[in-house]
Amino acid sequence: MTIGLQMRMDRLFNRHGDGRAVCVAADHGYMSDVTANVINLRMITEAVIRGGADGILVSPGQALHLAPLFRGRDGPVLIVRADWMNMPRLGTSNVANAVPQRLLLNEKILTAEQALSLGASAITIYLFLGYSDQIEAEGVEKCAQFVTECRAVGLPCIIEPLAYGGQVTGANIVDVLTLGARIAVEIGADALKIPYTGDVESFRHLVSISDVPVLVLGGARSDNERDALELFAEALDAGSSGCLMGRNVTKSPDPAHMVNQLSKIAHQNWSVDEALRGEVWEYVRLKANPSKCTGCNLCVTGCVSTHDSRDFGNHLARLRIETGKKPGDHRVMFCTLCQKCIDVCPTQALRWHPDSGAIELLTERCDNCGKCVDICPTQVIVHSAEGIQIAASEQAPAKTLKWYPVVCDLCGGEPECARICPTGAIYIDERKAFDPQECKA
Amino acid sequence: MNLKQRGYCDRILRVDLTAGEIWTTPLPENVMPLILGGKGLGAWLLLMEQAAGTDPLGPDNHLIFHNGPLTGTTAPTAGRFGVTTRSPATGTYFDAYCGGDWGQMLKYAGYDALVVTGAANSPVMLVIDDDVVELHPADDLRGTSITAATERLKNIFGSEWQSLVIGPPGEQQRNIAGIFNESRALARGGVGAVMGSKQLKAIVVHGTGTVQVYDREAYDRALQLAFRAVRMSSKVTMLNKEGTANILEIIDVMGALPTRNFQRGRFAEAEEISGTAFREHNWKKDYACFGCPIGCGKWTAPLDDGTVIEGPEYESIFALGSNCAIGNRETIIKLNWYCDEYGMDTISVGGVIGFVMEMFQRGIITADELDGIEPHWGDANSALALVEKMALVEGCGVWLAQGVATIATQYPAAQPFAMHVKGLEMPAYHPSAAKGTALAYAISERGACHLRGAPLGELFSGAADPLSIVGKPQLFRDTQADTAAWDSASLCLFPGYGMSLKELWQLVAAATGFEYPKASDLQRLGERVSTLARLYNVREGHVRSQDTLPDRVLKQPMEGEGPGAGETVDLDPMLNEYYRIMGWDVNGVPIPERLQELGLAAVLDFMAG
């Protein structure tokens, strides 16, 4: 390895001395739509630098325009995209903005020497597998030529294998990606940028046969920010050296925060939960936005599957979706912690759970009078399917209840209904330290 | 092996309407790992239990409703269910699928499938309340529309009950009739006519049971990966944003949006009827079927006359829009309303109207034969008049509602542009501009169909050059096997725009605990299930001669502009290669060695008698 190559690899992967890099891909502008993340690139780049990005991938043109942002000895590493392709324009989502195209094309757009003169510490280049034999052969030739150029000037070459096209199926996509990784290494890649294979085991295998640092990419943005963080944590667990994540960062409402979370996971070994929360909450309150409810009932089945026998069903759910009067209208009926049931209970069998702040039933005090079931304004307290035997205690003799009221326990602080809801129609409105006095008020 | 711990109920509900008998049988335990459920179970039961030469509208035809091992869990779209029968429109094996909320209710009631045979003497409804299953008279529902019947049933049984009903065209056994769960339908191939032939107006179900999976920990993990894959897909995001119509513009740009009964592949008013336009002017609320994180369904804002529909979706916009040269969104909504209200398949109805409009254009049919209606291209009033005739099954609607193939037998001059395969009207991708899709239309076990493995990625995700036939047989074979696996697991195909077969395999393996060491085992299962359907058709005499396309596609270069202009389909070389890949002989019949390889030796013995 030449000294220049060594220095640049270190600059990319050893800023934190842990061999890991959190990089942001922001090179979408000349391949797909002129979307918000492309238009606001300068602002987004400033944000991700604030968030602590180790490297940023941009097109050659943006490398010129954004050069000042990369200044300083602690500035982020500049990675330059060295080829162009039209894959995003073969899709459906681009008709409105970009001219769709029929055939996949992939062209080299600058030399390693030109990249170096732009100030790049690495270049990235695609290798397509699965579209056609011709595209694959041309891709190998292009990558090989690049590796030669990069060697001559000591520039790390990051090859990005992509499994794309009619030859790729759900049954072979992991094999195609793994093959692509190995081909890239055989060509002489210094590092890889590659999509996640979907699970830790197969990605660990891919990393293990790659011999060079592997950066995982993020793919299309999920509205659920946990997805990208989880994917990244899994990739690290599988042995990856970091990420080159694009849309999940650049399309995020808060790119700086997103990069910060990724950094915490990569460089400080935070868990996804720690990165998401940053603090511990004890008391949760649910809220609904019925206009977002599509009536899919995942919350109902999700609720049933986390209680009782934990089998999947719709009976004895602690919440309910009601169909409204107008077509498409739904009402989300759930425990609002109104405490009418606590107040009406003649035997003090219902109380605030001391930890989660949910309503809790003390079965030994319950006489199944049914008053709580009747008074519940959202009618989410229901009769249990089976009765219960209660052993004798100091206060009371043994007894058998034919049924008891089933109340929402907020899943002990992580309500499944809010977790599974795909649209945010039911969500966690607030989390804070639990104070029974405040609930009372 | 306890199937009840592997995602199944291990019960098939059987109803003989002639004898009025109701009983249950267990699932064919040894076969389940080979066929999984859903499509696989339907194909297995139809092939093994139905005699050759059964009259589709006779009492001996089986009407088999089925769900799968994932149904009723929180897997994405796990409310999907299907029906398998012999179709009166095609005379072939026929399966249709539907979202909505009926499928998981049947599962919660404790049944993996419902097999209806025989025929009642007067209208009846089947009432399933967990273990209590009864036949009730349904005379007072006779002639009711879908919404009227559904409302009545909700009032009788309660709002949590789910119903399947047919409308007047179904009762009168018309080929364009579907079976409806509120706004969602098992629409195609005259499955509603089969239900009508049995005098079965409705099936209502209510269930309180649960579904147990084999390895809950692995299943939870598989759920996490599946949901993540769905959420991290821009194609799924588009489905939510603009419904299935999000692809309309790209299909138009690719020259594959069938216009004027497939005369052309581009529609001048495509922008007016795109998902973007509907989103901006007509849709006001997203709708999701049970268990669906996508929500491609859309409720419209009421039109001036109060008309509201859930839709229209892409296929309906093509069929009732561009195919009839209609570029007005409100007209499409109105036409769609008739189909939903009276229980008809929008693709077939639009196919008929477009076909009649072209016959009228060419002077092959006159207004006299159409009760005075003059169906000019793009004319809203005549289109509405025709659809109303079909909906009410009166006048010319009586024979129009039999579909394009039946109409064409009366008008031989119209045969070259009768756009159907095996009797099923063609869906919304012009085969001349999409060669892999053309092959799929020709081969599909249920006639012209885009959902039996048509490699639509050639049109809207650049999977391959749509105009080339190179590599298309292999591409189709792969997507066909994938799709059949998906239908056997009984999930909707749309999560598949984010998930791949790999995520499906993880779900299925965890839920059933069956020995599927690799994702490709599921692909093999898909091929096996498609082959079962093929074997049924071969038994009924459907071989290579039926694997064909209309003359308009094979012989007439496409008119107009766009990438497809001047194109025809060179079908024979693709058929040869596809048969070779599948291990079928030149006549399209699976060879015994291949059936052995697929683990179908027992079927071979059975068919040999």
mmCIF file with all atom_site columns, N, CA, C and O in Angstrom, chain B residues 136-157:
data_model
loop_
_atom_site.group_PDB
_atom_site.id
_atom_site.type_symbol
_atom_site.label_atom_id
_atom_site.label_alt_id
_atom_site.label_comp_id
_atom_site.label_asym_id
_atom_site.label_entity_id
_atom_site.label_seq_id
_atom_site.pdbx_PDB_ins_code
_atom_site.Cartn_x
_atom_site.Cartn_y
_atom_site.Cartn_z
_atom_site.occupancy
_atom_site.B_iso_or_equiv
_atom_site.pdbx_formal_charge
_atom_site.auth_seq_id
_atom_site.auth_comp_id
_atom_site.auth_asym_id
_atom_site.auth_atom_id
_atom_site.pdbx_PDB_model_num
ATOM 1  N N  . HIS B 1 136 ? -79.055 -20.052 6.169  1.00 0.00 ? 136 HIS B N  1
ATOM 2  C CA . HIS B 1 136 ? -80.292 -19.319 6.407  1.00 0.00 ? 136 HIS B CA 1
ATOM 3  C C  . HIS B 1 136 ? -80.911 -18.965 5.055  1.00 0.00 ? 136 HIS B C  1
ATOM 4  O O  . HIS B 1 136 ? -80.189 -18.749 4.087  1.00 0.00 ? 136 HIS B O  1
ATOM 5  N N  . PRO B 1 137 ? -82.247 -18.889 4.985  1.00 0.00 ? 137 PRO B N  1
ATOM 6  C CA . PRO B 1 137 ? -82.852 -18.432 3.722  1.00 0.00 ? 137 PRO B CA 1
ATOM 7  C C  . PRO B 1 137 ? -82.450 -16.985 3.432  1.00 0.00 ? 137 PRO B C  1
ATOM 8  O O  . PRO B 1 137 ? -82.231 -16.208 4.357  1.00 0.00 ? 137 PRO B O  1
ATOM 9  N N  . ALA B 1 138 ? -82.319 -16.662 2.148  1.00 0.00 ? 138 ALA B N  1
ATOM 10 C CA . ALA B 1 138 ? -81.929 -15.297 1.785  1.00 0.00 ? 138 ALA B CA 1
ATOM 11 C C  . ALA B 1 138 ? -82.847 -14.762 0.697  1.00 0.00 ? 138 ALA B C  1
ATOM 12 O O  . ALA B 1 138 ? -82.446 -13.937 -0.119 1.00 0.00 ? 138 ALA B O  1
ATOM 13 N N  . ASP B 1 139 ? -84.089 -15.223 0.691  1.00 0.00 ? 139 ASP B N  1
ATOM 14 C CA . ASP B 1 139 ? -85.023 -14.783 -0.360 1.00 0.00 ? 139 ASP B CA 1
ATOM 15 C C  . ASP B 1 139 ? -85.179 -13.272 -0.392 1.00 0.00 ? 139 ASP B C  1
ATOM 16 O O  . ASP B 1 139 ? -85.265 -12.673 -1.451 1.00 0.00 ? 139 ASP B O  1
ATOM 17 N N  . ASP B 1 140 ? -85.200 -12.657 0.810  1.00 0.00 ? 140 ASP B N  1
ATOM 18 C CA . ASP B 1 140 ? -85.439 -11.206 0.833  1.00 0.00 ? 140 ASP B CA 1
ATOM 19 C C  . ASP B 1 140 ? -84.193 -10.410 0.425  1.00 0.00 ? 140 ASP B C  1
ATOM 20 O O  . ASP B 1 140 ? -84.246 -9.186  0.351  1.00 0.00 ? 140 ASP B O  1
ATOM 21 N N  . LEU B 1 141 ? -83.075 -11.095 0.205  1.00 0.00 ? 141 LEU B N  1
ATOM 22 C CA . LEU B 1 141 ? -81.898 -10.388 -0.303 1.00 0.00 ? 141 LEU B CA 1
ATOM 23 C C  . LEU B 1 141 ? -81.801 -10.488 -1.819 1.00 0.00 ? 141 LEU B C  1
ATOM 24 O O  . LEU B 1 141 ? -80.942 -9.873  -2.439 1.00 0.00 ? 141 LEU B O  1
ATOM 25 N N  . ARG B 1 142 ? -82.688 -11.286 -2.417 1.00 0.00 ? 142 ARG B N  1
ATOM 26 C CA . ARG B 1 142 ? -82.630 -11.492 -3.860 1.00 0.00 ? 142 ARG B CA 1
ATOM 27 C C  . ARG B 1 142 ? -82.690 -10.146 -4.601 1.00 0.00 ? 142 ARG B C  1
ATOM 28 O O  . ARG B 1 142 ? -83.506 -9.292  -4.285 1.00 0.00 ? 142 ARG B O  1
ATOM 29 N N  . GLY B 1 143 ? -81.775 -9.976  -5.547 1.00 0.00 ? 143 GLY B N  1
ATOM 30 C CA . GLY B 1 143 ? -81.791 -8.766  -6.368 1.00 0.00 ? 143 GLY B CA 1
ATOM 31 C C  . GLY B 1 143 ? -81.188 -7.543  -5.711 1.00 0.00 ? 143 GLY B C  1
ATOM 32 O O  . GLY B 1 143 ? -81.135 -6.474  -6.310 1.00 0.00 ? 143 GLY B O  1
ATOM 33 N N  . THR B 1 144 ? -80.711 -7.671  -4.469 1.00 0.00 ? 144 THR B N  1
ATOM 34 C CA . THR B 1 144 ? -80.133 -6.487  -3.811 1.00 0.00 ? 144 THR B CA 1
ATOM 35 C C  . THR B 1 144 ? -78.728 -6.204  -4.328 1.00 0.00 ? 144 THR B C  1
ATOM 36 O O  . THR B 1 144 ? -78.022 -7.095  -4.778 1.00 0.00 ? 144 THR B O  1
ATOM 37 N N  . SER B 1 145 ? -78.353 -4.933  -4.237 1.00 0.00 ? 145 SER B N  1
ATOM 38 C CA . SER B 1 145 ? -77.017 -4.532  -4.647 1.00 0.00 ? 145 SER B CA 1
ATOM 39 C C  . SER B 1 145 ? -76.024 -4.939  -3.559 1.00 0.00 ? 145 SER B C  1
ATOM 40 O O  . SER B 1 145 ? -76.403 -5.374  -2.476 1.00 0.00 ? 145 SER B O  1
ATOM 41 N N  . ILE B 1 146 ? -74.726 -4.743  -3.862 1.00 0.00 ? 146 ILE B N  1
ATOM 42 C CA . ILE B 1 146 ? -73.695 -5.106  -2.896 1.00 0.00 ? 146 ILE B CA 1
ATOM 43 C C  . ILE B 1 146 ? -73.861 -4.316  -1.589 1.00 0.00 ? 146 ILE B C  1
ATOM 44 O O  . ILE B 1 146 ? -73.897 -4.896  -0.504 1.00 0.00 ? 146 ILE B O  1
ATOM 45 N N  . THR B 1 147 ? -73.987 -2.989  -1.702 1.00 0.00 ? 147 THR B N  1
ATOM 46 C CA . THR B 1 147 ? -74.059 -2.196  -0.463 1.00 0.00 ? 147 THR B CA 1
ATOM 47 C C  . THR B 1 147 ? -75.367 -2.434  0.287  1.00 0.00 ? 147 THR B C  1
ATOM 48 O O  . THR B 1 147 ? -75.376 -2.490  1.514  1.00 0.00 ? 147 THR B O  1
ATOM 49 N N  . ALA B 1 148 ? -76.479 -2.618  -0.458 1.00 0.00 ? 148 ALA B N  1
ATOM 50 C CA . ALA B 1 148 ? -77.763 -2.856  0.216  1.00 0.00 ? 148 ALA B CA 1
ATOM 51 C C  . ALA B 1 148 ? -77.703 -4.169  0.981  1.00 0.00 ? 148 ALA B C  1
ATOM 52 O O  . ALA B 1 148 ? -78.111 -4.239  2.149  1.00 0.00 ? 148 ALA B O  1
ATOM 53 N N  . ALA B 1 149 ? -77.174 -5.216  0.329  1.00 0.00 ? 149 ALA B N  1
ATOM 54 C CA . ALA B 1 149 ? -77.087 -6.524  0.993  1.00 0.00 ? 149 ALA B CA 1
ATOM 55 C C  . ALA B 1 149 ? -76.149 -6.444  2.196  1.00 0.00 ? 149 ALA B C  1
ATOM 56 O O  . ALA B 1 149 ? -76.452 -6.961  3.280  1.00 0.00 ? 149 ALA B O  1
ATOM 57 N N  . THR B 1 150 ? -75.002 -5.762  2.019  1.00 0.00 ? 150 THR B N  1
ATOM 58 C CA . THR B 1 150 ? -74.016 -5.668  3.096  1.00 0.00 ? 150 THR B CA 1
ATOM 59 C C  . THR B 1 150 ? -74.585 -4.931  4.295  1.00 0.00 ? 150 THR B C  1
ATOM 60 O O  . THR B 1 150 ? -74.431 -5.363  5.438  1.00 0.00 ? 150 THR B O  1
ATOM 61 N N  . GLU B 1 151 ? -75.274 -3.813  4.032  1.00 0.00 ? 151 GLU B N  1
ATOM 62 C CA . GLU B 1 151 ? -75.904 -3.046  5.101  1.00 0.00 ? 151 GLU B CA 1
ATOM 63 C C  . GLU B 1 151 ? -76.899 -3.898  5.873  1.00 0.00 ? 151 GLU B C  1
ATOM 64 O O  . GLU B 1 151 ? -76.910 -3.931  7.104  1.00 0.00 ? 151 GLU B O  1
ATOM 65 N N  . ARG B 1 152 ? -77.752 -4.613  5.119  1.00 0.00 ? 152 ARG B N  1
ATOM 66 C CA . ARG B 1 152 ? -78.781 -5.453  5.727  1.00 0.00 ? 152 ARG B CA 1
ATOM 67 C C  . ARG B 1 152 ? -78.130 -6.493  6.644  1.00 0.00 ? 152 ARG B C  1
ATOM 68 O O  . ARG B 1 152 ? -78.557 -6.714  7.774  1.00 0.00 ? 152 ARG B O  1
ATOM 69 N N  . LEU B 1 153 ? -77.060 -7.105  6.161  1.00 0.00 ? 153 LEU B N  1
ATOM 70 C CA . LEU B 1 153 ? -76.391 -8.147  6.948  1.00 0.00 ? 153 LEU B CA 1
ATOM 71 C C  . LEU B 1 153 ? -75.744 -7.559  8.203  1.00 0.00 ? 153 LEU B C  1
ATOM 72 O O  . LEU B 1 153 ? -75.764 -8.174  9.265  1.00 0.00 ? 153 LEU B O  1
ATOM 73 N N  . LYS B 1 154 ? -75.195 -6.350  8.074  1.00 0.00 ? 154 LYS B N  1
ATOM 74 C CA . LYS B 1 154 ? -74.601 -5.702  9.258  1.00 0.00 ? 154 LYS B CA 1
ATOM 75 C C  . LYS B 1 154 ? -75.673 -5.422  10.299 1.00 0.00 ? 154 LYS B C  1
ATOM 76 O O  . LYS B 1 154 ? -75.435 -5.560  11.502 1.00 0.00 ? 154 LYS B O  1
ATOM 77 N N  . ASN B 1 155 ? -76.850 -5.015  9.819  1.00 0.00 ? 155 ASN B N  1
ATOM 78 C CA . ASN B 1 155 ? -77.946 -4.735  10.753 1.00 0.00 ? 155 ASN B CA 1
ATOM 79 C C  . ASN B 1 155 ? -78.417 -6.000  11.449 1.00 0.00 ? 155 ASN B C  1
ATOM 80 O O  . ASN B 1 155 ? -78.746 -5.984  12.626 1.00 0.00 ? 155 ASN B O  1
ATOM 81 N N  . ILE B 1 156 ? -78.446 -7.096  10.700 1.00 0.00 ? 156 ILE B N  1
ATOM 82 C CA . ILE B 1 156 ? -78.923 -8.348  11.294 1.00 0.00 ? 156 ILE B CA 1
ATOM 83 C C  . ILE B 1 156 ? -77.903 -8.900  12.286 1.00 0.00 ? 156 ILE B C  1
ATOM 84 O O  . ILE B 1 156 ? -78.224 -9.272  13.405 1.00 0.00 ? 156 ILE B O  1
ATOM 85 N N  . PHE B 1 157 ? -76.634 -8.946  11.859 1.00 0.00 ? 157 PHE B N  1
ATOM 86 C CA . PHE B 1 157 ? -75.641 -9.692  12.641 1.00 0.00 ? 157 PHE B CA 1
ATOM 87 C C  . PHE B 1 157 ? -74.749 -8.813  13.521 1.00 0.00 ? 157 PHE B C  1
ATOM 88 O O  . PHE B 1 157 ? -74.198 -9.276  14.502 1.00 0.00 ? 157 PHE B O  1
#
